[in-house]
Amino acid sequence: MIKIIQTKDYAELSRKAANIIAAQVILNSRSVLGLATGSSPLGLYAELIKMYQAGDLDFSKIRTVNLDEYRGLTSDNDQSYAYFMRENLFNHINIDLDNTNVPDGTEPDAEKECARYDAVIDSMGGVDIQLLGIGLTGHIGFNEPAEVFSKGTNCVDLDPKTIQSNARFFASIDDVPKQAYTMGIQSIMKAKKILLIANGEGKADILYRACCGPITPKVPASILQLHPDVIVVADEPALRVIREKCPSSLG
Ligand code: F6R
């Protein structure tokens, strides 16, 4: 079931989504958080840092597992997702870096890395809350449109639309890695709770297809309709098409 929370803008989205993660951390100080990168969670991470600085959150026993990493980038590359997480969250809170996990982009043996990461996820005993953004292709993690839903961690060829969209973070489009390791759809679906955030008009059509369209691996995020506990926090522009075509889902 998808519960949609509407916010007027990105700042409100970030505060509300951060409050949901914060509640999880407060209720269970040993929670396993599934984390995402990209531009969507930047405000949410900034809010969590503020709550930590105010003395309201303790991450000392929290464990994290990130969705994905570009294949080929070292963790000290400033475009890697490992670097992103340190820069935008981990370095600013009292989390033990040994309790944080990101796929190893430098492992050339894809089969080995996917099996290792699946074992890491399993060893944590389940993700309590999984944070997701949504790509313009409907990807979650880097699970791009496909013929079937992926299961465990897999090595994907990034969709040309994703490469184009992520080029904004790189010096040129040629610098964007063409492959990534990503947690699989089945692993994402095993999380006890899922929090998907989306902002901006650019996400309006794909968010509608994910929340209200047919459930198909051509729109990987559409599988979330089958999860028992999904919260979507989205701002007004991102909800435009949902408001027009399936307002009943807004409650
Ligand atoms: C990032 C990830 C991706 C992004 C998605 C949206 O770890 O898994 O699925 O959430 O590409 O990216 P932004 O937030 O930059 O629009």
Short mmCIF file of C-alpha atoms and ligand atoms in Angstrom, two decimals:
data_model
loop_
_atom_site.label_atom_id
_atom_site.label_comp_id
_atom_site.label_asym_id
_atom_site.label_seq_id
_atom_site.Cartn_x
_atom_site.Cartn_y
_atom_site.Cartn_z
CA MET A 1 0.00 0.00 0.00
CA ILE A 2 1.30 3.42 -0.93
CA LYS A 3 0.56 6.35 1.34
CA ILE A 4 1.31 9.68 -0.34
CA ILE A 5 2.27 12.69 1.77
CA GLN A 6 2.05 15.98 -0.11
CA THR A 7 4.33 18.89 0.66
CA LYS A 8 4.34 22.36 -0.81
CA ASP A 9 8.04 22.41 -1.63
CA TYR A 10 11.38 20.64 -1.32
CA ALA A 11 12.18 22.14 2.09
CA GLU A 12 8.97 20.76 3.60
CA LEU A 13 9.54 17.41 1.85
CA SER A 14 13.01 17.20 3.36
CA ARG A 15 11.79 18.00 6.88
CA LYS A 16 8.89 15.56 6.76
CA ALA A 17 10.93 12.73 5.26
CA ALA A 18 13.73 13.36 7.77
CA ASN A 19 11.20 13.13 10.58
CA ILE A 20 10.15 9.70 9.38
CA ILE A 21 13.76 8.45 9.41
CA ALA A 22 14.33 10.17 12.75
CA ALA A 23 11.34 8.39 14.26
CA GLN A 24 12.83 5.07 13.19
CA VAL A 25 16.21 5.96 14.76
CA ILE A 26 14.54 7.06 18.00
CA LEU A 27 12.27 4.03 18.25
CA ASN A 28 15.10 1.57 17.59
CA SER A 29 18.63 2.80 18.15
CA ARG A 30 19.95 -0.34 16.41
CA SER A 31 17.93 0.17 13.24
CA VAL A 32 19.19 -0.83 9.81
CA LEU A 33 18.69 2.08 7.43
CA GLY A 34 18.72 1.55 3.68
CA LEU A 35 20.09 4.75 2.15
CA ALA A 36 20.09 6.44 -1.23
CA THR A 37 22.21 9.06 -2.97
CA GLY A 38 21.38 11.56 -5.72
CA SER A 39 19.97 15.05 -5.33
CA SER A 40 16.62 14.10 -3.78
CA PRO A 41 17.89 13.13 -0.28
CA LEU A 42 20.33 16.05 0.15
CA GLY A 43 17.82 18.15 2.11
CA LEU A 44 16.72 15.17 4.19
CA TYR A 45 20.33 14.39 5.14
CA ALA A 46 20.90 18.04 6.06
CA GLU A 47 17.85 17.88 8.34
CA LEU A 48 19.09 14.68 10.02
CA ILE A 49 22.45 16.37 10.65
CA LYS A 50 20.64 19.31 12.28
CA MET A 51 18.65 16.95 14.52
CA TYR A 52 21.87 15.16 15.48
CA GLN A 53 23.57 18.47 16.27
CA ALA A 54 20.60 19.46 18.41
CA GLY A 55 21.19 16.29 20.42
CA ASP A 56 17.99 14.59 19.27
CA LEU A 57 19.47 11.65 17.36
CA ASP A 58 22.09 9.04 18.21
CA PHE A 59 23.52 7.05 15.29
CA SER A 60 26.20 5.21 17.29
CA LYS A 61 24.52 1.82 16.92
CA ILE A 62 22.78 2.44 13.59
CA ARG A 63 23.81 0.31 10.62
CA THR A 64 23.33 1.35 7.02
CA VAL A 65 23.27 -0.27 3.64
CA ASN A 66 23.31 1.87 0.51
CA LEU A 67 21.46 1.05 -2.65
CA ASP A 68 24.15 1.38 -5.23
CA GLU A 69 27.58 2.42 -6.46
CA TYR A 70 29.06 3.22 -9.86
CA ARG A 71 31.19 0.40 -11.17
CA GLY A 72 34.82 1.42 -11.51
CA LEU A 73 34.89 4.35 -9.07
CA THR A 74 37.03 4.17 -5.94
CA SER A 75 35.46 5.28 -2.67
CA ASP A 76 37.68 8.38 -2.61
CA ASN A 77 36.51 9.50 -6.05
CA ASP A 78 34.34 12.54 -5.39
CA GLN A 79 31.65 11.19 -7.73
CA SER A 80 31.41 7.83 -5.98
CA TYR A 81 28.40 7.17 -3.82
CA ALA A 82 30.65 6.12 -0.92
CA TYR A 83 32.20 9.61 -1.05
CA PHE A 84 28.73 11.20 -1.35
CA MET A 85 27.54 9.45 1.81
CA ARG A 86 30.57 10.53 3.87
CA GLU A 87 30.36 14.08 2.56
CA ASN A 88 26.60 14.55 2.96
CA LEU A 89 25.83 12.51 6.07
CA PHE A 90 28.30 10.14 7.69
CA ASN A 91 31.06 12.69 8.41
CA HIS A 92 28.58 14.90 10.24
CA ILE A 93 26.93 12.40 12.61
CA ASN A 94 28.19 9.91 15.19
CA ILE A 95 27.84 6.85 12.99
CA ASP A 96 30.59 4.22 13.06
CA LEU A 97 31.85 4.02 9.45
CA ASP A 98 32.42 0.29 9.98
CA ASN A 99 28.63 -0.01 10.29
CA THR A 100 28.03 1.57 6.88
CA ASN A 101 27.93 -0.36 3.63
CA VAL A 102 28.12 0.64 -0.03
CA PRO A 103 28.81 -1.78 -2.89
CA ASP A 104 32.51 -1.86 -3.82
CA GLY A 105 32.74 -0.18 -7.22
CA THR A 106 36.34 -1.24 -7.59
CA GLU A 107 35.64 -4.98 -7.50
CA PRO A 108 36.03 -6.09 -11.14
CA ASP A 109 34.42 -9.48 -10.55
CA ALA A 110 30.71 -8.60 -10.71
CA GLU A 111 29.49 -12.00 -9.59
CA LYS A 112 31.74 -11.89 -6.54
CA GLU A 113 30.74 -8.36 -5.53
CA CYS A 114 27.00 -9.03 -5.99
CA ALA A 115 27.23 -12.18 -3.83
CA ARG A 116 29.26 -10.32 -1.20
CA TYR A 117 26.77 -7.46 -1.01
CA ASP A 118 23.79 -9.82 -0.79
CA ALA A 119 25.53 -11.54 2.12
CA VAL A 120 26.07 -8.16 3.81
CA ILE A 121 22.36 -7.32 3.46
CA ASP A 122 21.35 -10.76 4.77
CA SER A 123 23.73 -10.52 7.72
CA MET A 124 21.96 -7.36 8.89
CA GLY A 125 18.75 -9.26 9.44
CA GLY A 126 16.56 -7.03 7.29
CA VAL A 127 16.33 -3.34 6.47
CA ASP A 128 13.99 -1.45 8.80
CA ILE A 129 13.41 1.49 6.49
CA GLN A 130 14.63 1.86 2.91
CA LEU A 131 14.97 5.35 1.49
CA LEU A 132 14.48 5.64 -2.28
CA GLY A 133 14.60 8.32 -4.94
CA ILE A 134 13.11 7.64 -8.35
CA GLY A 135 14.92 7.98 -11.66
CA LEU A 136 13.33 9.43 -14.78
CA THR A 137 13.26 5.90 -16.20
CA GLY A 138 11.36 4.66 -13.14
CA HIS A 139 14.49 3.08 -11.71
CA ILE A 140 14.86 2.47 -8.00
CA GLY A 141 18.41 1.87 -6.93
CA PHE A 142 19.87 1.52 -10.40
CA ASN A 143 17.39 -1.16 -11.45
CA GLU A 144 16.57 0.11 -14.93
CA PRO A 145 13.52 -0.87 -17.02
CA ALA A 146 13.85 -4.52 -18.00
CA GLU A 147 11.90 -7.59 -19.03
CA VAL A 148 11.83 -8.97 -15.47
CA PHE A 149 12.25 -7.58 -11.97
CA SER A 150 15.76 -8.15 -10.60
CA LYS A 151 16.27 -10.18 -7.45
CA GLY A 152 19.54 -9.70 -5.57
CA THR A 153 22.41 -7.29 -6.11
CA ASN A 154 23.22 -6.99 -9.78
CA CYS A 155 25.56 -5.22 -12.14
CA VAL A 156 23.55 -3.03 -14.52
CA ASP A 157 24.17 -1.13 -17.71
CA LEU A 158 22.86 2.33 -17.00
CA ASP A 159 20.05 3.54 -19.26
CA PRO A 160 21.13 6.33 -21.67
CA LYS A 161 18.48 8.55 -20.02
CA THR A 162 20.08 7.94 -16.61
CA ILE A 163 23.56 8.67 -17.97
CA GLN A 164 22.25 11.89 -19.49
CA SER A 165 20.48 12.86 -16.27
CA ASN A 166 23.48 12.10 -14.03
CA ALA A 167 25.92 13.92 -16.33
CA ARG A 168 25.08 17.05 -14.31
CA PHE A 169 27.33 15.75 -11.53
CA PHE A 170 30.33 15.05 -13.82
CA ALA A 171 32.71 17.22 -15.86
CA SER A 172 31.31 15.74 -19.07
CA ILE A 173 28.86 13.04 -20.11
CA ASP A 174 31.80 10.84 -21.17
CA ASP A 175 32.94 10.76 -17.54
CA VAL A 176 29.68 9.18 -16.30
CA PRO A 177 30.28 5.49 -15.58
CA LYS A 178 28.22 3.23 -17.82
CA GLN A 179 27.62 0.52 -15.23
CA ALA A 180 26.71 0.27 -11.56
CA TYR A 181 26.23 -2.28 -8.83
CA THR A 182 22.76 -2.04 -7.35
CA MET A 183 20.72 -3.75 -4.68
CA GLY A 184 18.06 -5.83 -6.47
CA ILE A 185 14.34 -5.16 -6.57
CA GLN A 186 13.57 -8.22 -4.45
CA SER A 187 16.02 -7.03 -1.77
CA ILE A 188 14.44 -3.56 -1.80
CA MET A 189 10.98 -5.13 -1.48
CA LYS A 190 12.13 -7.06 1.62
CA ALA A 191 12.58 -3.82 3.59
CA LYS A 192 10.00 -3.53 6.35
CA LYS A 193 9.14 0.03 5.38
CA ILE A 194 9.95 2.05 2.27
CA LEU A 195 10.20 5.83 2.05
CA LEU A 196 10.31 7.23 -1.48
CA ILE A 197 10.93 10.92 -2.01
CA ALA A 198 10.35 12.85 -5.23
CA ASN A 199 10.47 16.52 -6.00
CA GLY A 200 10.07 18.73 -9.02
CA GLU A 201 7.96 18.73 -12.17
CA GLY A 202 10.48 16.46 -13.94
CA LYS A 203 9.37 13.55 -11.74
CA ALA A 204 5.60 14.11 -12.16
CA ASP A 205 4.99 11.68 -15.01
CA ILE A 206 7.18 8.84 -13.74
CA LEU A 207 5.83 9.21 -10.20
CA TYR A 208 2.31 8.83 -11.57
CA ARG A 209 3.31 5.73 -13.54
CA ALA A 210 5.03 4.26 -10.48
CA CYS A 211 2.15 4.86 -8.06
CA CYS A 212 -0.91 4.48 -10.27
CA GLY A 213 0.16 2.73 -13.50
CA PRO A 214 0.44 -0.95 -14.38
CA ILE A 215 2.91 -2.97 -12.31
CA THR A 216 5.62 -3.81 -14.79
CA PRO A 217 9.41 -4.22 -14.87
CA LYS A 218 9.33 -1.55 -17.62
CA VAL A 219 8.65 0.85 -14.71
CA PRO A 220 10.67 -0.78 -11.92
CA ALA A 221 9.26 1.49 -9.18
CA SER A 222 5.73 0.26 -9.98
CA ILE A 223 6.49 -2.91 -7.97
CA LEU A 224 6.23 -0.74 -4.84
CA GLN A 225 2.44 -0.89 -5.22
CA LEU A 226 2.73 -4.47 -3.95
CA HIS A 227 4.69 -3.58 -0.80
CA PRO A 228 2.62 -3.43 2.40
CA ASP A 229 4.18 -0.25 3.80
CA VAL A 230 5.36 2.44 1.39
CA ILE A 231 5.33 6.16 2.15
CA VAL A 232 5.85 8.57 -0.74
CA VAL A 233 6.73 12.11 0.28
CA ALA A 234 6.50 14.38 -2.75
CA ASP A 235 6.21 18.08 -3.40
CA GLU A 236 3.40 19.73 -5.36
CA PRO A 237 5.17 19.84 -8.75
CA ALA A 238 6.07 16.13 -8.54
CA LEU A 239 2.43 15.29 -7.77
CA ARG A 240 0.93 17.21 -10.71
CA VAL A 241 0.08 14.19 -12.87
CA ILE A 242 -1.16 12.11 -9.92
CA ARG A 243 -3.41 15.01 -8.92
CA GLU A 244 -4.80 15.20 -12.47
CA LYS A 245 -5.18 11.50 -13.24
CA CYS A 246 -5.68 9.65 -9.96
CA PRO A 247 -6.51 12.18 -7.24
CA SER A 248 -8.11 9.43 -5.11
CA SER A 249 -4.61 8.10 -4.33
CA LEU A 250 -3.85 11.36 -2.53
CA GLY A 251 -6.36 10.47 0.18
C1 F6R B 1 20.66 6.71 -5.86
C2 F6R B 1 19.68 5.90 -6.56
C3 F6R B 1 18.87 6.43 -7.69
C4 F6R B 1 18.34 7.84 -7.45
C5 F6R B 1 17.55 8.32 -8.66
C6 F6R B 1 17.03 9.72 -8.49
O1 F6R B 1 21.28 5.96 -4.85
O2 F6R B 1 19.55 4.77 -6.22
O3 F6R B 1 17.79 5.56 -7.91
O4 F6R B 1 17.52 7.84 -6.31
O5 F6R B 1 18.37 8.26 -9.80
O6 F6R B 1 18.11 10.58 -8.47
P1 F6R B 1 17.93 12.12 -8.07
O7 F6R B 1 17.56 12.13 -6.65
O8 F6R B 1 19.29 12.72 -8.31
O9 F6R B 1 16.87 12.66 -8.96
#
